[in-house]
Short mmCIF file of C-alpha atoms and ligand atoms in Angstrom, two decimals:
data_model
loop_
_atom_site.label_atom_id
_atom_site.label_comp_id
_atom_site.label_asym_id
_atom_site.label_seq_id
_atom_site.Cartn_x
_atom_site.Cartn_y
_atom_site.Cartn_z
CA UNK A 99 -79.78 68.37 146.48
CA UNK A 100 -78.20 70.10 149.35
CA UNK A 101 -75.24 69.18 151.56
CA UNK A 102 -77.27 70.50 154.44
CA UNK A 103 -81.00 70.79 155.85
CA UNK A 104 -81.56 68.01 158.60
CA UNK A 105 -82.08 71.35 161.27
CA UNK A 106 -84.50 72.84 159.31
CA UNK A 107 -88.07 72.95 159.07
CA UNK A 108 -88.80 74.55 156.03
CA UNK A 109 -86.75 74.80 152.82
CA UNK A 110 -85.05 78.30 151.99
CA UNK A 111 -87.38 80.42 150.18
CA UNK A 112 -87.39 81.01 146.34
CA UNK A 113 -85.61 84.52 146.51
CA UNK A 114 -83.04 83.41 149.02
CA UNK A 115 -81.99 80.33 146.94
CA UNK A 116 -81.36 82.67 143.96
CA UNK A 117 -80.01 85.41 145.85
CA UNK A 118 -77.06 83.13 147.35
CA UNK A 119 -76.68 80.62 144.76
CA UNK A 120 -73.24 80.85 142.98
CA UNK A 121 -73.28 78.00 140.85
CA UNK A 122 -73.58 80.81 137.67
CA UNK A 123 -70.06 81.87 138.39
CA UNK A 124 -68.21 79.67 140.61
CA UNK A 125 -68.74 76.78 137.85
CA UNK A 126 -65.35 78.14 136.46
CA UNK A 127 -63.83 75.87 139.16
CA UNK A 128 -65.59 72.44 138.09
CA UNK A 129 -61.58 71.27 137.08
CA UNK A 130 -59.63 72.43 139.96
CA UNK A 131 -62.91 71.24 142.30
CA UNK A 132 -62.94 67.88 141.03
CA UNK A 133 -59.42 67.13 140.87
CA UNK A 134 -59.29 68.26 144.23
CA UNK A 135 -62.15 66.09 145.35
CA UNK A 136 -60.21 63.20 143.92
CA UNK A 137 -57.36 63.87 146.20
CA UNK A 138 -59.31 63.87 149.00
CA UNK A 139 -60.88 60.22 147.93
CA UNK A 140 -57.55 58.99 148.48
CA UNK A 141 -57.00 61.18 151.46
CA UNK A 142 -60.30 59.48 152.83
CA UNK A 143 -58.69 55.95 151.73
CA UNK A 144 -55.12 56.31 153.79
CA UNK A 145 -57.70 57.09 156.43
CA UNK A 146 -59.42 53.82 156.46
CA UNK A 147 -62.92 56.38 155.82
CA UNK A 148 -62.57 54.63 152.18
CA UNK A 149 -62.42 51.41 150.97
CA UNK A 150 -60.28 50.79 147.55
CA UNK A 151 -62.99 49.91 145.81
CA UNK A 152 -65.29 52.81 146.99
CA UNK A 153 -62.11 55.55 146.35
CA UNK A 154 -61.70 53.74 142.96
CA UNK A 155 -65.40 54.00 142.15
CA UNK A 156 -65.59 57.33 143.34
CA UNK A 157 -62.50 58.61 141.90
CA UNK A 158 -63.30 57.21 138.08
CA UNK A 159 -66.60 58.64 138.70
CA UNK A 160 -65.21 62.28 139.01
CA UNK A 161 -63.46 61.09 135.83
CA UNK A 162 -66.47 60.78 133.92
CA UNK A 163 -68.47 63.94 135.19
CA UNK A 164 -65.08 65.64 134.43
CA UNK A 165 -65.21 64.66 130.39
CA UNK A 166 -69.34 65.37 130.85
CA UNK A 167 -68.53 68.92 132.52
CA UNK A 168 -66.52 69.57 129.36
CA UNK A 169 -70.12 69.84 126.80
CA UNK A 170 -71.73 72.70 127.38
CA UNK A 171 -75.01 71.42 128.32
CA UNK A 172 -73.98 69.99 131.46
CA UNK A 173 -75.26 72.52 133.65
CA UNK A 174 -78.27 72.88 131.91
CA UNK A 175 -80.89 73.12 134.20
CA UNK A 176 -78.89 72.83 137.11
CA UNK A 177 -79.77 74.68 140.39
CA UNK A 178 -77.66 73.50 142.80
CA UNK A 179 -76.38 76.25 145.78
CA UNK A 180 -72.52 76.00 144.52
CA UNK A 181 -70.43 73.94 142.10
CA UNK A 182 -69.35 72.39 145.17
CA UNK A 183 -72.96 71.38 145.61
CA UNK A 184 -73.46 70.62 142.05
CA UNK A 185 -70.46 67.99 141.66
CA UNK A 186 -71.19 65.91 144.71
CA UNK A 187 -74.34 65.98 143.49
CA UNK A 188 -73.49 64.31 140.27
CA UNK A 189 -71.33 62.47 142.26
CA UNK A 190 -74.28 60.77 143.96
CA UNK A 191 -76.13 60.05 140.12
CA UNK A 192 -72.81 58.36 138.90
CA UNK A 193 -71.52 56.22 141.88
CA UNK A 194 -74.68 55.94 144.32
CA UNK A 195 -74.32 55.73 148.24
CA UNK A 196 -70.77 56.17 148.59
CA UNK A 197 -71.04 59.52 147.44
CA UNK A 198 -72.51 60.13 150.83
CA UNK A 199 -68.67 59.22 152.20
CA UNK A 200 -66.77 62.00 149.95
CA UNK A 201 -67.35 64.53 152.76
CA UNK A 202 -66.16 63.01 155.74
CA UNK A 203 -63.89 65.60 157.51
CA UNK A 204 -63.97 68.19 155.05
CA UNK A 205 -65.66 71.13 154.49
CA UNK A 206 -67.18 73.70 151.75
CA UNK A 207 -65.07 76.57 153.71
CA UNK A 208 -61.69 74.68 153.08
CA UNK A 209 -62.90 73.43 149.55
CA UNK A 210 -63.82 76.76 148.37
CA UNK A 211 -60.11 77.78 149.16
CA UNK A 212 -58.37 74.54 147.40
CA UNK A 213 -60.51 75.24 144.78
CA UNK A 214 -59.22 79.08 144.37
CA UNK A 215 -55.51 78.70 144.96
CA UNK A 216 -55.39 75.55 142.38
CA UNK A 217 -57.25 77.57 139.57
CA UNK A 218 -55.12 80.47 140.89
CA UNK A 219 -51.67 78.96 140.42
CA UNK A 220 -52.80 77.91 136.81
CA UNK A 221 -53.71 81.86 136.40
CA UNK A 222 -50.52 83.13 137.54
CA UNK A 223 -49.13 81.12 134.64
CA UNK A 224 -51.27 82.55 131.78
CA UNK A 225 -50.62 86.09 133.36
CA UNK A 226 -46.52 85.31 132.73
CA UNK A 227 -47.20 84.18 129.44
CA UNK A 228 -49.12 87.36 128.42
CA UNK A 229 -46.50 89.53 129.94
CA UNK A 230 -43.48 87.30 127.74
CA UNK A 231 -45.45 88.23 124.93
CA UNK A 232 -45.67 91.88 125.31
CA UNK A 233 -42.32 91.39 126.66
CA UNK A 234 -40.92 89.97 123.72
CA UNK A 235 -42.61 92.50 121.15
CA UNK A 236 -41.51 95.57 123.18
CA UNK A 237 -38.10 94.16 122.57
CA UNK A 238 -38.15 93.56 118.86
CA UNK A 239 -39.75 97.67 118.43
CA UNK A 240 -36.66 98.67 120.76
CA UNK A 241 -34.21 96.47 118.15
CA UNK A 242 -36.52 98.03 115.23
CA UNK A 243 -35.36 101.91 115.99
CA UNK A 244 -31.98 101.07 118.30
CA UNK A 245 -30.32 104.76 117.86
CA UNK A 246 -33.78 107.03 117.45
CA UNK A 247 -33.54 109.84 119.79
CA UNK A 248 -37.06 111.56 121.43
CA UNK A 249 -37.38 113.78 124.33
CA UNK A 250 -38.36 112.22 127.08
CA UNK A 251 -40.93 114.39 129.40
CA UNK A 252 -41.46 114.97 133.46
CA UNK A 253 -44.87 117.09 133.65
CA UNK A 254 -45.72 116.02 130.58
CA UNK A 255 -43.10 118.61 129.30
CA UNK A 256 -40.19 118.11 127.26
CA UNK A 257 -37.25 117.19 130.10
CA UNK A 258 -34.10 115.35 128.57
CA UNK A 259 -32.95 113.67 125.35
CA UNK A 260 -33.46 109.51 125.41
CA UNK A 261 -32.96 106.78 123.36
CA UNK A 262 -36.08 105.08 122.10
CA UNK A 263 -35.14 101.66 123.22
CA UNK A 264 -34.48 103.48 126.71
CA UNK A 265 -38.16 104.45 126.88
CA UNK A 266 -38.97 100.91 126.10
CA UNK A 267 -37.44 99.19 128.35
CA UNK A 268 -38.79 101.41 130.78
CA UNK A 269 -41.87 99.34 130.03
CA UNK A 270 -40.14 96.29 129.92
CA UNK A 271 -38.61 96.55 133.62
CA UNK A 272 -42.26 96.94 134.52
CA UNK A 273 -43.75 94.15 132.90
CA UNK A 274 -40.80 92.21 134.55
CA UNK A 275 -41.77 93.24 137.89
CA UNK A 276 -45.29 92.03 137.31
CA UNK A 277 -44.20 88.46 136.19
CA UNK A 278 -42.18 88.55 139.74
CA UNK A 279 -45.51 89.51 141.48
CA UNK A 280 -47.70 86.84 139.46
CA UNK A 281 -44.46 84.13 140.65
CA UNK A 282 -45.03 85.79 144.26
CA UNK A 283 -48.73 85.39 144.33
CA UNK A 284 -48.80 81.94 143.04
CA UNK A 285 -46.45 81.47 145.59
CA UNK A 286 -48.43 82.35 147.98
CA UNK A 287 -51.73 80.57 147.12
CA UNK A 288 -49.20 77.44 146.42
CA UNK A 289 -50.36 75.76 150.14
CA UNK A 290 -53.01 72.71 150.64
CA UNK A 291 -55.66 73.73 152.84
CA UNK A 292 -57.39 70.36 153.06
CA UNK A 293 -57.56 69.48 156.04
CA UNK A 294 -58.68 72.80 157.90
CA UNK A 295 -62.53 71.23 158.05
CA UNK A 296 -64.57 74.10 158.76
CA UNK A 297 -62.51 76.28 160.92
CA UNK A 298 -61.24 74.06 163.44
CA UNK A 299 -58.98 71.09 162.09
CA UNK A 300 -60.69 67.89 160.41
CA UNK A 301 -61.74 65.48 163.12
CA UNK A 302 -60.37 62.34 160.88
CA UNK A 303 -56.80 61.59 160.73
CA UNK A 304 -55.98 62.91 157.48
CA UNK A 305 -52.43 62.69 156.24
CA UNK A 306 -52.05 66.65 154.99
CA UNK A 307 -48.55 66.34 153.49
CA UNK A 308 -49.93 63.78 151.65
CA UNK A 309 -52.73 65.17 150.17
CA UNK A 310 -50.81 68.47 149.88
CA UNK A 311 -48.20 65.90 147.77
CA UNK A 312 -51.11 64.87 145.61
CA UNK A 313 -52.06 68.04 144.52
CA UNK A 314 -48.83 69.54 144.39
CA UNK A 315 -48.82 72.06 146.99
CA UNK A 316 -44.99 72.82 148.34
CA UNK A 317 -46.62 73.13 151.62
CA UNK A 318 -49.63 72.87 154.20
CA UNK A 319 -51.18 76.01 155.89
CA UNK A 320 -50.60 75.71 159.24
CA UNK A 321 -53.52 77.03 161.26
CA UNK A 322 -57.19 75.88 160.40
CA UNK A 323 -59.08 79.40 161.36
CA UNK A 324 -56.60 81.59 159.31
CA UNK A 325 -57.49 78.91 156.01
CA UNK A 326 -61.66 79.87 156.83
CA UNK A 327 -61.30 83.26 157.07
CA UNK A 328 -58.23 83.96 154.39
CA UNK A 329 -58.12 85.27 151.02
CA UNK A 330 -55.06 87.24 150.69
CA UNK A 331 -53.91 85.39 147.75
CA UNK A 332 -56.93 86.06 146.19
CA UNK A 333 -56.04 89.57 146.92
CA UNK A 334 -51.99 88.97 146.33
CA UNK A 335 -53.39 88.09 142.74
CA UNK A 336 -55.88 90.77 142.42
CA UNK A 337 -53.04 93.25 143.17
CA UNK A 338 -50.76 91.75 140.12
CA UNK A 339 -53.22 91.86 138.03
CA UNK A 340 -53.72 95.70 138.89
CA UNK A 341 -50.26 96.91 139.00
CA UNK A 342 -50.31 95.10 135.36
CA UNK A 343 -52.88 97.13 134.29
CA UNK A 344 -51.77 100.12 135.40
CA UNK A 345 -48.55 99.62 133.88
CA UNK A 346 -50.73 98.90 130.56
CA UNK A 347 -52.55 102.19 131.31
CA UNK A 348 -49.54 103.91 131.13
CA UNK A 349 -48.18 102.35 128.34
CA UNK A 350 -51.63 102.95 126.38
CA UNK A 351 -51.81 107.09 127.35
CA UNK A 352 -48.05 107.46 126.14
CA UNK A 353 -48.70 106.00 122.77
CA UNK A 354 -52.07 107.40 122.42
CA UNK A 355 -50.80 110.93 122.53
CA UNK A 356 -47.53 109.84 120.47
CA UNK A 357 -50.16 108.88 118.08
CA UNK A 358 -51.70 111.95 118.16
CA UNK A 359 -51.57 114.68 115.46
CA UNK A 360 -49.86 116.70 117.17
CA UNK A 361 -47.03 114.40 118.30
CA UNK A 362 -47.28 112.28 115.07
CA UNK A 363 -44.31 110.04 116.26
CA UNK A 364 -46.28 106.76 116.17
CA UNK A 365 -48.52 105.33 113.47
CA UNK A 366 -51.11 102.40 115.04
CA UNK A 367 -51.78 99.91 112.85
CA UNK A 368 -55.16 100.03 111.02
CA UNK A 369 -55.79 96.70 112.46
CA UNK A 370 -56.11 98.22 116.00
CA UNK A 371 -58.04 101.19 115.55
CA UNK A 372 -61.41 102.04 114.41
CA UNK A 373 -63.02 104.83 112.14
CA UNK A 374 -65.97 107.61 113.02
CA UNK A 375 -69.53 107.03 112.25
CA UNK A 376 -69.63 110.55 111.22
CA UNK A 377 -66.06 111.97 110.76
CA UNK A 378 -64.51 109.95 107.80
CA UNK A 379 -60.90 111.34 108.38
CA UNK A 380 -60.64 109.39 111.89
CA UNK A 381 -58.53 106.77 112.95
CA UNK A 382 -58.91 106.44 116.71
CA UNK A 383 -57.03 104.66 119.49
CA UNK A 384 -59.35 102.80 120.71
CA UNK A 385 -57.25 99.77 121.29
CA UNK A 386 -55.19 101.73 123.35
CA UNK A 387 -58.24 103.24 125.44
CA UNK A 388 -59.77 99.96 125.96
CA UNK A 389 -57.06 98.89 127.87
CA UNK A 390 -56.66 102.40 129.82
CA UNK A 391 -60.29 102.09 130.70
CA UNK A 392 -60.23 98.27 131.56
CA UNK A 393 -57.40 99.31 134.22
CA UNK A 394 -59.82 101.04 136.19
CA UNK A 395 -62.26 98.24 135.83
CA UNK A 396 -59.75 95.75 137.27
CA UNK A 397 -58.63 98.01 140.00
CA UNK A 398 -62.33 98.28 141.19
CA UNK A 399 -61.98 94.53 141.19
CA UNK A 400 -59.55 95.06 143.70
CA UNK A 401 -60.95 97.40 145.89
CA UNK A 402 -64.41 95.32 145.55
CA UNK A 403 -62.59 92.22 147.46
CA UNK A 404 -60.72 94.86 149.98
CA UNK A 405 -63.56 96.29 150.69
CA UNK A 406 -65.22 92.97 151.16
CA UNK A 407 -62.73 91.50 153.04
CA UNK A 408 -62.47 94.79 155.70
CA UNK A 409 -63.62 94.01 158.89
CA UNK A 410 -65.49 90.09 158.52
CA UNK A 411 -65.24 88.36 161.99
CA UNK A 412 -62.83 85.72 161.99
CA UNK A 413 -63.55 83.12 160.38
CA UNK A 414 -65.10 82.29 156.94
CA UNK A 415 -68.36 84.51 156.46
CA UNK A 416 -70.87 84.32 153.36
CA UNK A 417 -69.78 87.59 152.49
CA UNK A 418 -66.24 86.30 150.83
CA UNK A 419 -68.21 84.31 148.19
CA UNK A 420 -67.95 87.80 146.50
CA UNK A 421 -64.38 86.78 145.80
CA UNK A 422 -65.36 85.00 142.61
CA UNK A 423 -66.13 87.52 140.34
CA UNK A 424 -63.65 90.05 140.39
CA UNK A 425 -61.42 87.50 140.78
CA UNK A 426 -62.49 85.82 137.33
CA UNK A 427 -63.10 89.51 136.17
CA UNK A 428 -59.67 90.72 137.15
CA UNK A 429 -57.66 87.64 135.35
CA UNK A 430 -59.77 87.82 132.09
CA UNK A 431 -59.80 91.54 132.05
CA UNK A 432 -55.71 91.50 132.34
CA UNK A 433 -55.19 88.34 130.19
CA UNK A 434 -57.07 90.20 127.29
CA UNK A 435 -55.70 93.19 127.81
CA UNK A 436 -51.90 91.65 127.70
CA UNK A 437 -52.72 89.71 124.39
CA UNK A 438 -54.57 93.81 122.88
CA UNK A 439 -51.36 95.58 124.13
CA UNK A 440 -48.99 92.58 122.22
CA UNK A 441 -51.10 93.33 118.61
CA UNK A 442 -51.08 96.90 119.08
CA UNK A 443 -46.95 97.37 120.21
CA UNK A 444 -46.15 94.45 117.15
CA UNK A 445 -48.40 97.07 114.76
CA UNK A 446 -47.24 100.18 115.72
CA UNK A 447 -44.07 102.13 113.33
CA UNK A 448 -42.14 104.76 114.89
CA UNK A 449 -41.19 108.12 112.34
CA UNK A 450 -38.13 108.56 113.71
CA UNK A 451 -37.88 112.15 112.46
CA UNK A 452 -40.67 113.40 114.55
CA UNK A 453 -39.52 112.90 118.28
CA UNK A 454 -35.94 113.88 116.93
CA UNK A 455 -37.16 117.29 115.49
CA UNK A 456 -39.09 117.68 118.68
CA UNK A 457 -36.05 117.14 120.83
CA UNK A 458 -34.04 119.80 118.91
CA UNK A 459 -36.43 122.05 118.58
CA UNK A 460 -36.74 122.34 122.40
CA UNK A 461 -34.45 122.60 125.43
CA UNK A 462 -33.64 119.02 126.05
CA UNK A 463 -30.05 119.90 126.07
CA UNK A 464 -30.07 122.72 128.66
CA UNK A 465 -29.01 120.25 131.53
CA UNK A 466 -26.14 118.50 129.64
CA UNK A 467 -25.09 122.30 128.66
CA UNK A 468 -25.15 123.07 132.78
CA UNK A 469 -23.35 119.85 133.25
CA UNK A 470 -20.73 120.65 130.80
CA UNK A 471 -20.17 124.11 132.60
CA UNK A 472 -20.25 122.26 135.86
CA UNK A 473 -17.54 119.53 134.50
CA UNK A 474 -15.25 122.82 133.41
CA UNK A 475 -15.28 124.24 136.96
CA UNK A 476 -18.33 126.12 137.00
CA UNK A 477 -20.14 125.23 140.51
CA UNK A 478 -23.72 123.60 139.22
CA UNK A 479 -25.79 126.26 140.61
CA UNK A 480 -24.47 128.80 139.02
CA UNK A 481 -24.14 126.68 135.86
CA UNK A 482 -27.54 126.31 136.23
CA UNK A 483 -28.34 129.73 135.98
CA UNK A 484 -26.02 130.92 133.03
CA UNK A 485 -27.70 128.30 131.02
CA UNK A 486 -31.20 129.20 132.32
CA UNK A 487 -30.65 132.57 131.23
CA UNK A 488 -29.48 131.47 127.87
CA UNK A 489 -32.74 129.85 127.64
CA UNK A 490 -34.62 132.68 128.22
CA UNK A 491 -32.66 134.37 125.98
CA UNK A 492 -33.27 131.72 123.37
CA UNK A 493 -37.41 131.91 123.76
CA UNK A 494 -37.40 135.44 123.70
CA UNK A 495 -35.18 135.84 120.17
CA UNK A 496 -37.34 132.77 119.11
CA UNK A 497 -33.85 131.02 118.85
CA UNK A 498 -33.66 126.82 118.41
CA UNK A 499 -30.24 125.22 120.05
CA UNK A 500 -29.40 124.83 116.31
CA UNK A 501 -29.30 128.93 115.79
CA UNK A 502 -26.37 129.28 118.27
CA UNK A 503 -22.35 129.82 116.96
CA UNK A 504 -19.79 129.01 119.00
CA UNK A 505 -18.70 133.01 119.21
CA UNK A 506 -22.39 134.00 120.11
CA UNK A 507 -22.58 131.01 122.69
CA UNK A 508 -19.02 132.53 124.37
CA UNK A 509 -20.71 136.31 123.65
CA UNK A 510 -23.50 135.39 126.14
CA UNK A 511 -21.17 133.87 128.66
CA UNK A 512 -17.78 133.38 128.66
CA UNK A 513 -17.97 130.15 130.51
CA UNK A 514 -18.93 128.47 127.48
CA UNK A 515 -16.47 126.96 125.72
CA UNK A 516 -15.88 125.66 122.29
CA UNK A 517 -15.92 121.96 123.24
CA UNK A 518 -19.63 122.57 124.41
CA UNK A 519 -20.76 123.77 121.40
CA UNK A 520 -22.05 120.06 120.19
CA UNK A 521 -23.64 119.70 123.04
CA UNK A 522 -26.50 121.92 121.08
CA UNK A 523 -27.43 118.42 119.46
CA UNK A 524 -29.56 115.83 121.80
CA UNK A 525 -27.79 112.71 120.61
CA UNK A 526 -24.51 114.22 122.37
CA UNK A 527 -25.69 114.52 125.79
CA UNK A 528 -27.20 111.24 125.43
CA UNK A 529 -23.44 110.26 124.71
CA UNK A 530 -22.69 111.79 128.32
CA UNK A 531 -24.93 109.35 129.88
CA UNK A 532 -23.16 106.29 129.72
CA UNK A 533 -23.96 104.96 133.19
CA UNK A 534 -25.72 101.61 134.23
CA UNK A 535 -29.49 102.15 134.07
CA UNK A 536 -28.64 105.48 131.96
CA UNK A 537 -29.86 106.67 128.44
CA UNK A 538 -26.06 106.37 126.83
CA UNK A 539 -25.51 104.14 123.90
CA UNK A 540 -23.63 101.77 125.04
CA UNK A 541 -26.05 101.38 128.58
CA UNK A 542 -28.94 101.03 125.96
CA UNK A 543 -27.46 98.39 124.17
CA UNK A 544 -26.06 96.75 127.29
CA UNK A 545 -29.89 96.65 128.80
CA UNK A 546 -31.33 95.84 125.28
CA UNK A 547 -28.99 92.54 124.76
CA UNK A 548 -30.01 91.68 128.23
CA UNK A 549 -33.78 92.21 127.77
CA UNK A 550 -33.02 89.88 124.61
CA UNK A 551 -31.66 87.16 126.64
CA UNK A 552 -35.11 87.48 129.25
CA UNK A 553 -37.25 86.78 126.05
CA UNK A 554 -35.31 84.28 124.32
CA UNK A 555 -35.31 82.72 127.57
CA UNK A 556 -38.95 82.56 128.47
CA UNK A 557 -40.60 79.89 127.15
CA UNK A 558 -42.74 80.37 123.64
N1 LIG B 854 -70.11 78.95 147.80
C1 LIG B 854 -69.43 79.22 149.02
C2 LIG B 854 -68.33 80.28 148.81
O1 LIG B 854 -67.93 80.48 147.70
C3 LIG B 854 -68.80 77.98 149.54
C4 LIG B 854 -68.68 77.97 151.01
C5 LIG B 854 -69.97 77.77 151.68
N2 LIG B 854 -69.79 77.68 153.08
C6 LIG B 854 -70.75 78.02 153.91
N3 LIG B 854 -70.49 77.96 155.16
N4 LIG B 854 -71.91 78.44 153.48
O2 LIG B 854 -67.89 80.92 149.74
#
C-alpha cells in the first residue's frame, strides 16, 4: 500500500523503493505513532470528519495492532515505505474503509515530527535515570574515601593537593548539568505539531489545544513551515546526549590511567575488564575505553544530523529522514554507556596510599607555601619566586617536601617562617581552602551532603 500514487504512471522502481524505504528503522516509533494517530481520530471527531462510531472503530483498532506490534513477527514481511505507511496500512486490514478517513488534514511531514518529540520526551527520561544512577554511585565512592588526599593535575601534571570526594563531584556537577540539558531538550520537543498539515496549516478545523491536551504537549508550535522543516530538538537531544558522553569520556581516561601501573590508585573490578589472548598478566580497561570510544561515535551522530540539516530549503526535504538513526544511535549508545560507567564506578576501590604518596612526593604544596608567604606580607610575585627557587633547589638536591627542617626552610629564605613549616604536608593546604566550591574539608563535606540530598531525592 501507499498513501500516494494517483499522479503517477508507473510504480517506483525496485532500487528506489529500497533505497528510501525506512520502515527498517523508523519502526522504533510504532508506540508513539499510533498513540498519536489515536489522538488525531478524536481530533478528526470534534471536527465532524469522524463519526463516533468510525473514531471508536478506528481508535480500538489501533488498540489491537498496538498489542499485535508488540510480537515480533509483526513486521514480518512487511514492505511498506515508512511505519507511517505500514500502520495505516494495518489500519485499513483491521477496520476497512474508514481507514481511508484517518488522514484527513494531516500529513506524513507533521506526523514524522509528533512521532519524534513523543518518543523523544520518553528518551529524555531514561537519559535522567541513567545519569541518577551514575549520580548516585559517584556519591557513595566519594562517602567510601571522604578524607583521601591525591594531587589533582592541569597538563596532565601534578598541580595542587584535593580531596577525593572533590574530584568526584567534579563529575557529579557534570552529570547534573546533563540531566538539566535532557529536562531542556524535552522541553523543547514538548509542543504538538498536529495540525501543521504539510507545511501550510491543515485545511480542516482542527482544535490544536485540544489535541495538543490529548497527547500532553504544554503547548502548540505556532507556525506550520517552521514544524516541516524543524528538527532542532532532535538536535537539542543529540547535543545532551554528546556533552554526556564526553563527560563519560573524561571520566573513563582519568580512571583508566589511575588504573594504570604506573598510577596504581584505582583497582577496576574484574567484572569490568577483560584478559589478553596472549599476555596472561593483563587486566585491561576496556570498560572504560568502550565508553571513551562510543563518545566519538555519538558525537558523529551529531555532526551526521548538523551536517544534514545545513543548508535544506525551507521546508521539510527527504533528506531529514536521516534523523532516525543517529538519533536512535545516539540515545542507545548514551543509555548503555550510563548503565557501563554505573558498574564500573560501583566496582572500582581506591588505595588511598597511592595518590597520597604521589602528592607528597611532588610539589603540590608549592602554591599554598607562596600563599603563606603572600598572607605574611610577602607581595605574591615575589612569593612566587622564593618558593620557585626552593623548588629548584629541591629537584636538584633530589629533596621531597618531607626532607625540609624548619632551620633549613628559614636558611634558604628568611621569609619562611616556622608556622609554614606544615604546610610541607598536602592535607594542610587543603585545610587553607575552605571556600564555597573549594577543596577544604569542610566545603567537601558541605558539597558532598548536598550531592546526597540530589540522589536521595531523585527517584529510584
Ligand atoms: N519517512 C519520512 C521521514 O521520516 C516521513 C515523511 C515523508 N514525507 C514526504 N514528504 N515524503 O521523513
Amino acid at each position: 500500500m501507499k498513501l500516494w500514487g494517483g499522479r503517477f504512471r508507473s510504480g517506483p522502481s525496485e532500487v528506489f523503493e529500497r533505497f528510501s524505504r525506512s520502515l527498517d528503522f523508523d519502526r522504533r516509533l510504532i508506540d508513539a505513532d499510533i498513540r498519536g494517530s489515536q489522538a488525531f481520530a478524536r481530533a478528526l471527531e470534534r471536527a465532524g470528519i469522524l463519526s463516533g462510531p468510525e473514531r471508536e472503530k478506528i481508535v480500538s483498532a489501533f488498540d489491537a495492532i498496538s498489542t499485535d506490534a508488540a510480537s515480533p513477527s509483526f513486521f514480518d514481511g512487511a514492505t511498506d515505505e515508512d511505519v507511517h505507511t505500514l500502520v495505516i496500512r494495518k489500519l485499513k486490514e483491521r477496520a476497512g474503509a474508514v481507514a481511508d478517513k484517518i488522514h484527513t488534514g494531516r500529513s506524513r511531514n507533521e506526523q514524522v515530527s509528533l512521532d519524534t518529540r513523543l518518543w523523544l520526551r520518553e528518551e529524555c527520561d531514561r537519559m535522567r535515570s541513567g545519569l541518577g544512577a551514575v549520580m548516585r554511585v559517584l556519591v557513595r565512592l566519594a562517602e567510601k574515601y571522604p578524607d583521601a588526599v591525591i594531587p589533582g593535575y592541569t597538563h596532565l601534571r601534578r598541580a595542587q593537593a584535593v580531596l577525593w570526594p572533590h574530584y568526584l563531584l567534579a563529575y557529579f556537577e557534570m552529570f547534573e548539568r546533563d540531566c538539566e540539558r535532557f529536562n531542556a531538550a524535552k522541553l523543547n520537543a514538548d509542543a504538538s505539531p498536529l495540525g501543521s498539515g504539510a507545511l501550510a496549516g491543515s485545511g480542516f478545523d482542527l482544535d490544536r489545544e485540544a489535541i495538543a491536551e490529548d497527547l500532553g504537549f504544554r503547548s502548540i508550535t505556532r507556525n506550520s513551515m517552521d514544524v516541516a522543516g524543524d528538527r532542532d530538538f532532535a538536535l537539542d537531544f543529540l547535543y545532551a546526549c554528546t556533552l554526556t558522553m564526553i563527560h563519560l569520556s573524561r571520566l573513563a581516561e582519568d580512571w583508566i590511567l589511575y588504573s594504570s601501573e604506573e598510577f596504581g590508585w584505582l583497582e577496576l573490578g574484574d567484572g569490568v575488564t577483560s584478559g589478553s589472548s596472549l599476555m596472561p598478566q593483563k587486566k585491561n580497561p576496556d570498560s572504560l575505553e568502550l565508553i571513551r570510544g562510543k563518545s566519538g561515535r555519538v558525537t558523529g551522530c551529531l555532526t551526521s544530523l548538523l551536517v544534514t540539516m545545513k543548508g535544506l530549503p525551507m521546508t521539510y526535504n527527504r533528506d531529514m529522514q536521516e534523523d532516525k538513526v543517529p538519533l536512535f544511535e545516539a540515545a542507545d549508545q548514551t543509555a548503555g554507556s550510563l548503565e557501563m560507567a554505573r558498574v564500573v564506578i560501583e566496582s572500582v576501590k581506591l588505595d588511598r596510599a597511592r595518590p597520597a604518596a604521589a602528592a607528597a612526593e611532588s610539589w603540590v604544596v608549592a602554591t599554598d607555601l607562596a600563599e603563606a608567604l603572600a598572607r605574611r606580607g610577602t607581595p605574591f610575585h615575589q612569593a612566587h619566586q622564593i618558593v620557585g627557587r626552593f623548588v629548584l633547589e629541591s629537584v636538584q638536591n633530589n629533596k621531597k617536601p618531607a626532607d625540609w627542617t624548619a632551620e633549613e626552610m628559614r636558611q634558604f629564605a628568611p621569609e619562611f617562617t616556622s608556622e609554614m613549616v606544615p604546610l610541607l604536608d598536602p592535607k594542610k593546604g587543603i585545610e587553607s581552602r575552605e571556600i564555597p566550591g573549594g577543596t577544604g574539608p569542610e566545603s567537601v563535606r558541605a558539597a558532598l551532603a548536598q550531592a546526597r540530598e540530589v540522589v536521595d531525592r531523585l527517584p529510584k
